[in-house]
Coordinates of C-alpha atoms in Angstrom, one line a residue:
M1 CA 151.1 93.6 141.6
K2 CA 147.7 92.5 142.8
I3 CA 146.7 88.9 142.1
D4 CA 143.3 88.2 140.7
R5 CA 142.2 85.4 143.0
T6 CA 139.4 84.4 140.6
R7 CA 142.0 83.1 138.2
A8 CA 144.9 80.7 138.5
M9 CA 147.6 82.5 140.5
W10 CA 150.8 80.9 139.4
P11 CA 150.6 82.2 135.8
Q12 CA 150.0 85.7 137.1
I13 CA 153.0 85.4 139.4
A14 CA 155.2 84.0 136.5
A15 CA 154.1 86.9 134.4
A16 CA 155.1 89.4 137.1
I17 CA 158.5 87.8 137.5
T18 CA 159.0 87.7 133.7
Q19 CA 158.1 91.3 133.5
R20 CA 160.6 92.2 136.2
I21 CA 163.3 90.4 134.3
K22 CA 162.4 92.1 131.0
D23 CA 162.2 95.6 132.6
G24 CA 165.5 95.2 134.4
T25 CA 164.2 95.0 137.9
Y26 CA 166.0 91.7 138.0
P27 CA 169.0 92.3 135.7
P28 CA 171.0 89.5 133.9
G29 CA 173.1 87.6 136.4
S30 CA 171.2 88.8 139.4
K31 CA 169.8 86.5 142.1
I32 CA 166.0 86.7 142.3
P33 CA 164.0 86.3 145.5
S34 CA 163.5 82.8 146.8
V35 CA 160.3 80.8 146.5
V36 CA 159.5 81.7 150.1
Q37 CA 160.0 85.4 149.5
I38 CA 157.8 85.3 146.3
A39 CA 155.1 83.4 148.2
A40 CA 155.1 86.0 151.0
E41 CA 155.1 88.9 148.5
F42 CA 152.1 87.6 146.6
E43 CA 150.4 86.0 149.7
V44 CA 150.3 82.5 148.2
V45 CA 151.5 79.1 149.4
N46 CA 155.0 78.1 148.6
S47 CA 153.9 75.5 146.0
T48 CA 152.1 78.1 144.0
A49 CA 155.3 80.3 144.0
Q50 CA 157.4 77.3 143.1
R51 CA 155.2 76.5 140.1
A52 CA 155.5 80.1 138.9
M53 CA 159.3 79.9 139.3
E54 CA 159.4 76.7 137.3
A55 CA 157.4 78.3 134.5
V56 CA 159.8 81.2 134.3
R57 CA 162.7 78.7 134.2
A58 CA 161.0 76.8 131.5
E59 CA 160.9 80.0 129.4
G60 CA 164.7 80.0 129.5
L61 CA 164.9 83.1 131.6
T62 CA 166.5 81.8 134.8
R63 CA 168.7 79.0 136.2
A64 CA 168.6 77.4 139.6
E65 CA 171.9 76.6 141.4
K66 CA 171.4 74.1 144.2
G67 CA 172.0 75.7 147.5
M68 CA 172.7 79.1 145.9
G69 CA 169.3 80.3 144.5
T70 CA 167.8 81.3 141.2
F71 CA 169.6 83.6 138.8
V72 CA 168.6 85.6 135.7
L73 CA 170.3 84.2 132.7
T74 CA 172.7 86.6 130.8
P75 CA 172.1 87.0 127.1
E76 CA 175.1 84.7 126.5
E77 CA 173.6 82.0 128.6
R78 CA 170.3 82.3 126.8
E79 CA 172.0 81.9 123.4
S80 CA 173.8 78.7 124.5
S81 CA 170.7 77.1 126.0

């Protein structure tokens, strides 16, 4: 995905990650790329990637496990949230 640098970047990145979750690129229970990897992919600073990841987590699509990474919630986990 190409980022439109004339608009805020973190919402575009959050939308791309959300789309990947919805289309199965990142299936339920899978670990998604780290903030550093996302930042490198989209050519942004880590704080922009972190903000995008936080937005996806706020949507109830992922969970972060300290020291382990960020994982896509399963349907069961989403229901219990």
